[in-house]
Each structure stands twice: as C-alpha cells, then as structure tokens.
Amino acid sequence: MGRPLVWVGVDVGKATHHACVMDSAGKVVFSQKFANDQAAIEQLVARAGQAATEVRWAIDLTSNAAALLVAVLIAAGQQVVYVPGRVVNRMSGVFRGEAKSDAKDARVIAETARMRTDLTPVTATDELVIELTRLTAHREDLMADWVRGVNRLRDMLTGIFPALERAFDYSTRSALVLVTGFQTPQAIRDAGQSGLDNYLREHGAWAKGVAGMVADALAAAGAQTLRLPGEATTATLIADLARRLLDLDRRIKDTDKLITSRFRAHPQAEIIESLPGLGPILGTEFLVTTGGDLAAFASSGRLASYAGLVPVPQDSGRVTGNLRRPKRYNRRLRRVFYMAALSSLKVSGPSRAFYDKKRGERLIHTQALLALARRLVDVLWALLRDGRKFTPTAPQPATAAA
C-alpha cells in the first residue's frame, strides 16, 4: 500500500530534470533524473502516483525550460507550487555538506514544499498571456539593441564631430536621417543649406523641424575646421549604424503595434487601460508579470507587496517601528506601477491631486510617486475584482499603506 502523501521536488533543467520524491516524514522515497520529454514526464507522474494516494509537486523555475513539465502536470490534474531559486539557495545551507548537485537541489525543493504552505500555486497560463510574454521579451531585446546602438553612434560621432553630437538627440528619427547622409563638417558645408534641406525632406525627417535642424547642423560645421584622425572610416560606420537604427526603430514600432493589438484582445484590457498611466505596453507588462490572473493575490496588499511597494519592518529588541525598503520583490511589476504613476501626472485628475497632497505632507518627489504607485495598486486590484472600468468621479478604495 502506498503512502498517503508525498512531495515531488523537481530541479528543472533545459535537457533533463531531476526529481526527488519525499514522504511526510521527510524520508526520500526515490530520486531520479528524467528527460525533458512528454513520455518521460508522464512515466514519472505514473511512478509517483504508485508511491502515494496524493502527490504534490514543486518546481524551482517557471521559464520556457519548465513549460512542457508544467503542461503535463496540469493536464494530469496534479498540484504544483513554485519554490523560488533564492529560497532553494538559502535552504541548501540547512543540509549537511557544501556539495551542489541536481539531486540535492531537488531534495531541497521537495523538503521546502513539505514544510511550507504559503508557496505560490502554478496554474495553466492563458495562451494570450504566453503570446504577450514572448512579444515583450522580443521588445526588450530590440530596446537593448536600440540603446546600445544609439550610445555607440554618439561615441563615434564625438570622436570626429563633437559639435554635431551635441546638437541633436539621436534617439529621434530626424537626427538619424541626418547622419545617414552627413557625418563630417566638410560634408555638411559642401551640401549647404539647400542640400541638407532637400536630403532631410526626401528621407522623411520631421518637416516642421527641418529648417531648425539645417541651421544647427551648419552652425556645428562652421565651428570645426579641423579634420580628426580616422574621420573617413568612422563616418562610414556612423552612416551604416544610423541606417540600422532607423530599421530597428521601425521594428520596435511594428512590435508595439502587435503588442497593442494582442493586449486589447485580453478580456481585462479595457479595465487595465482605463486606469490613468497604464497604456497597452505597461498593461501588457502587468499581465505578463501576474500571469493575467489575480487569483494568487488575495488582497491588494499582497499585490503591492509583490511589487515591492509595502515597507518591511526591521525591529530588534527595544527598537521598534523601523521600516525599510523590501529586497525581495518583482522589479518588473514595481516598474509598471512606478511608470504608470509618473505618466498619470501629465494630466490633471485624481492621480495628480493625490500626488500634490503627498507633496503637501512634505514628502519628496520619489516618496510621493511611490505613494501614488501604491495607490494605483489598490485601485487597479479593486477594478479587476469588480470587473468595472475606472471613472474619476467614482469613489476609490482607501490606500492601506501610502
């Protein structure tokens, strides 16, 4: 007769996983490595089912490497919880020895799941949320390439034509258009006003800003008569990089359009986007970081804590009442609410009034902005719970900790 209950800790890997099955007394029933393959996972599920009448699973990753494992477990009706890697690392010190192995990690995961009842359940992720996750990851890669490319372009331009580098913002399309054709003082002087004007207009620069750009470029060229070393080769590299950045800018815009389209297909999109400061991009980040389901957050306080917007007490002995910034939280979710709070200040309304109130209480800008971000958590959680859109005139929930 099998045991009444066992815990299965799985150390997730790319090609193979390692599972450790532990009973309620903390004794290892069996430990084995298995392939990241549907048949192998199903065989493990069957073997664990023979060892006990009830099986509970715990994993240390929820990334792509664990996608097939999670899908098979959920399809089989298994209970799965998530044990963060930080917890596994800390718990490893409880066990004897300093050895690090997949088998030991799997045992630590199983032991942690056996002792704790507050671990986050792993549920089936909505297919739309999976699509948004892939799209946001792709956008992050594009943005990283964009920032790196702009910084590289500015550095090269400083080496041959510092006045032109200072004259324009090269994160804008028009400035990039200019340096695809002209990168040196002599090239700008040779083109003259009419040549620069025609080139910028023909290549899609912002029409209203062309005259000002031409004047600034000519002024920069007039301020430098010396030809710096490596100018010709550097100019060629700048032109090539500027063209690639223009193409990258188009790809980012196309990705943003696709993200917006897919985000607005989500049933909660209208509610999320109705909150001041939360547009399609930040709304998508919110869905991705929360899995598109607030079931794991019993209250707005839990959601705010996950976003790192709830102070943590740091008391000891007679010293009480100390609060500090949390260290363990989802930085991506914190950024969502921080940027939403910052964006919501651009227009008058409840967010601006709340921010001004906090500044009137002698809070500095950052403190008032974090208080507003905390407020937005409460409001959004209440809206999603009630299934209604935000209206500035409607009464809003009180903030638990501003």
CSV table of N, CA and C in Angstrom, one decimal, residues 9-69:
chain,number,residue,atom,x,y,z
A,9,GLY,N,9.9,17.2,-5.5
A,9,GLY,CA,10.7,18.4,-5.9
A,9,GLY,C,11.4,18.1,-7.2
A,10,VAL,N,11.2,19.1,-8.1
A,10,VAL,CA,11.9,18.9,-9.4
A,10,VAL,C,12.8,20.1,-9.7
A,11,ASP,N,14.1,19.7,-9.8
A,11,ASP,CA,15.1,20.7,-10.2
A,11,ASP,C,15.1,20.8,-11.8
A,12,VAL,N,14.6,21.9,-12.3
A,12,VAL,CA,14.3,22.0,-13.7
A,12,VAL,C,15.6,22.3,-14.5
A,13,GLY,N,15.8,21.6,-15.6
A,13,GLY,CA,16.9,21.8,-16.5
A,13,GLY,C,16.4,22.0,-17.9
A,14,LYS,N,17.4,22.3,-18.8
A,14,LYS,CA,17.0,22.5,-20.2
A,14,LYS,C,16.7,21.2,-20.9
A,15,ALA,N,17.6,20.3,-20.8
A,15,ALA,CA,17.5,19.0,-21.5
A,15,ALA,C,16.9,17.9,-20.6
A,16,THR,N,17.3,17.9,-19.3
A,16,THR,CA,16.9,17.0,-18.3
A,16,THR,C,16.5,17.6,-17.0
A,17,HIS,N,15.6,17.0,-16.3
A,17,HIS,CA,15.2,17.4,-14.9
A,17,HIS,C,15.6,16.4,-13.9
A,18,HIS,N,15.6,16.7,-12.6
A,18,HIS,CA,15.9,15.7,-11.6
A,18,HIS,C,14.7,15.9,-10.6
A,19,ALA,N,14.2,14.7,-10.2
A,19,ALA,CA,13.0,14.7,-9.3
A,19,ALA,C,13.4,13.9,-8.0
A,20,CYS,N,13.0,14.4,-6.9
A,20,CYS,CA,13.1,13.8,-5.6
A,20,CYS,C,11.8,13.6,-5.0
A,21,VAL,N,11.4,12.4,-4.6
A,21,VAL,CA,10.1,12.2,-4.0
A,21,VAL,C,10.3,11.9,-2.5
A,22,MET,N,9.6,12.7,-1.7
A,22,MET,CA,9.7,12.6,-0.2
A,22,MET,C,8.4,12.4,0.5
A,23,ASP,N,8.4,11.6,1.5
A,23,ASP,CA,7.1,11.3,2.2
A,23,ASP,C,6.9,12.3,3.3
A,24,SER,N,5.8,12.2,4.1
A,24,SER,CA,5.5,13.2,5.1
A,24,SER,C,6.5,13.2,6.3
A,25,ALA,N,7.3,12.1,6.4
A,25,ALA,CA,8.3,12.0,7.5
A,25,ALA,C,9.6,12.6,7.1
A,26,GLY,N,9.7,13.0,5.8
A,26,GLY,CA,11.0,13.6,5.3
A,26,GLY,C,11.9,12.5,4.8
A,27,LYS,N,11.4,11.3,4.6
A,27,LYS,CA,12.3,10.3,4.0
A,27,LYS,C,12.2,10.3,2.5
A,28,VAL,N,13.3,10.1,1.8
A,28,VAL,CA,13.3,10.1,0.4
A,28,VAL,C,12.8,8.7,-0.1
A,29,VAL,N,11.7,8.8,-0.9
A,29,VAL,CA,11.1,7.6,-1.5
A,29,VAL,C,12.0,7.1,-2.7
A,30,PHE,N,12.2,8.0,-3.6
A,30,PHE,CA,13.1,7.8,-4.7
A,30,PHE,C,13.6,9.1,-5.3
A,31,SER,N,14.7,9.0,-6.0
A,31,SER,CA,15.3,10.2,-6.7
A,31,SER,C,15.8,9.8,-8.0
A,32,GLN,N,15.4,10.5,-9.1
A,32,GLN,CA,15.8,10.1,-10.4
A,32,GLN,C,15.9,11.3,-11.4
A,33,LYS,N,16.8,11.1,-12.4
A,33,LYS,CA,16.9,12.1,-13.5
A,33,LYS,C,15.9,11.6,-14.6
A,34,PHE,N,15.3,12.6,-15.3
A,34,PHE,CA,14.5,12.2,-16.4
A,34,PHE,C,14.5,13.3,-17.5
A,35,ALA,N,14.3,12.9,-18.7
A,35,ALA,CA,14.4,13.8,-19.8
A,35,ALA,C,13.3,14.8,-19.9
A,36,ASN,N,13.5,16.0,-20.5
A,36,ASN,CA,12.5,17.0,-20.7
A,36,ASN,C,11.7,16.6,-21.9
A,37,ASP,N,11.0,15.5,-21.7
A,37,ASP,CA,10.2,14.8,-22.8
A,37,ASP,C,8.9,14.4,-22.3
A,38,GLN,N,7.8,14.5,-23.1
A,38,GLN,CA,6.5,14.2,-22.6
A,38,GLN,C,6.4,12.8,-22.1
A,39,ALA,N,6.9,11.8,-22.8
A,39,ALA,CA,6.8,10.4,-22.3
A,39,ALA,C,7.5,10.2,-21.0
A,40,ALA,N,8.7,10.8,-20.9
A,40,ALA,CA,9.4,10.6,-19.6
A,40,ALA,C,8.7,11.3,-18.5
A,41,ILE,N,8.2,12.4,-18.7
A,41,ILE,CA,7.4,13.1,-17.6
A,41,ILE,C,6.2,12.3,-17.2
A,42,GLU,N,5.5,11.8,-18.2
A,42,GLU,CA,4.3,11.0,-17.9
A,42,GLU,C,4.6,9.7,-17.1
A,43,GLN,N,5.8,9.1,-17.4
A,43,GLN,CA,6.2,8.0,-16.7
A,43,GLN,C,6.5,8.3,-15.2
A,44,LEU,N,7.1,9.5,-15.0
A,44,LEU,CA,7.4,9.9,-13.6
A,44,LEU,C,6.1,10.2,-12.9
A,45,VAL,N,5.2,10.8,-13.5
A,45,VAL,CA,3.9,11.0,-12.9
A,45,VAL,C,3.2,9.7,-12.5
A,46,ALA,N,3.3,8.7,-13.3
A,46,ALA,CA,2.7,7.4,-13.0
A,46,ALA,C,3.4,6.8,-11.9
A,47,ARG,N,4.8,6.9,-11.9
A,47,ARG,CA,5.5,6.3,-10.8
A,47,ARG,C,5.3,6.9,-9.4
A,48,ALA,N,5.2,8.3,-9.4
A,48,ALA,CA,4.8,9.0,-8.2
A,48,ALA,C,3.5,8.6,-7.7
A,49,GLY,N,2.5,8.4,-8.7
A,49,GLY,CA,1.2,8.1,-8.3
A,49,GLY,C,1.1,6.7,-7.7
A,50,GLN,N,2.0,5.8,-8.0
A,50,GLN,CA,2.0,4.5,-7.4
A,50,GLN,C,2.6,4.5,-6.0
A,51,ALA,N,3.4,5.6,-5.7
A,51,ALA,CA,4.0,5.6,-4.4
A,51,ALA,C,3.1,6.2,-3.3
A,52,ALA,N,2.1,6.9,-3.7
A,52,ALA,CA,1.2,7.6,-2.8
A,52,ALA,C,-0.2,7.8,-3.3
A,53,THR,N,-1.2,8.0,-2.4
A,53,THR,CA,-2.5,8.3,-2.9
A,53,THR,C,-2.7,9.7,-3.3
A,54,GLU,N,-1.8,10.6,-2.8
A,54,GLU,CA,-1.8,12.0,-3.1
A,54,GLU,C,-0.4,12.5,-3.4
A,55,VAL,N,-0.2,13.2,-4.5
A,55,VAL,CA,1.1,13.7,-4.8
A,55,VAL,C,1.0,15.2,-5.0
A,56,ARG,N,2.0,15.9,-4.4
A,56,ARG,CA,2.1,17.3,-4.6
A,56,ARG,C,3.5,17.7,-5.2
A,57,TRP,N,3.5,18.5,-6.2
A,57,TRP,CA,4.7,18.8,-7.0
A,57,TRP,C,5.2,20.2,-6.7
A,58,ALA,N,6.5,20.4,-6.7
A,58,ALA,CA,7.2,21.7,-6.6
A,58,ALA,C,8.3,21.8,-7.6
A,59,ILE,N,8.4,23.0,-8.2
A,59,ILE,CA,9.4,23.3,-9.2
A,59,ILE,C,10.1,24.6,-8.8
A,60,ASP,N,11.3,24.7,-9.3
A,60,ASP,CA,12.1,25.9,-9.0
A,60,ASP,C,12.2,26.9,-10.1
A,61,LEU,N,11.6,26.6,-11.3
A,61,LEU,CA,11.6,27.5,-12.4
A,61,LEU,C,10.2,27.5,-13.1
A,62,THR,N,9.8,28.6,-13.6
A,62,THR,CA,8.6,28.6,-14.4
A,62,THR,C,8.9,29.2,-15.8
A,63,SER,N,10.1,29.1,-16.2
A,63,SER,CA,10.5,29.6,-17.5
A,63,SER,C,10.2,28.6,-18.7
A,64,ASN,N,10.7,28.9,-19.9
A,64,ASN,CA,10.5,28.0,-21.0
A,64,ASN,C,11.0,26.6,-20.8
A,65,ALA,N,12.0,26.4,-20.0
A,65,ALA,CA,12.6,25.1,-19.7
A,65,ALA,C,11.6,24.2,-19.0
A,66,ALA,N,10.7,24.9,-18.2
A,66,ALA,CA,9.7,24.1,-17.5
A,66,ALA,C,8.3,24.1,-18.1
A,67,ALA,N,8.2,24.6,-19.3
A,67,ALA,CA,6.9,24.7,-20.0
A,67,ALA,C,6.2,23.4,-20.2
A,68,LEU,N,7.0,22.4,-20.8
A,68,LEU,CA,6.4,21.1,-21.0
A,68,LEU,C,6.1,20.4,-19.7
A,69,LEU,N,7.0,20.5,-18.8
A,69,LEU,CA,6.7,19.8,-17.5
A,69,LEU,C,5.5,20.3,-16.8
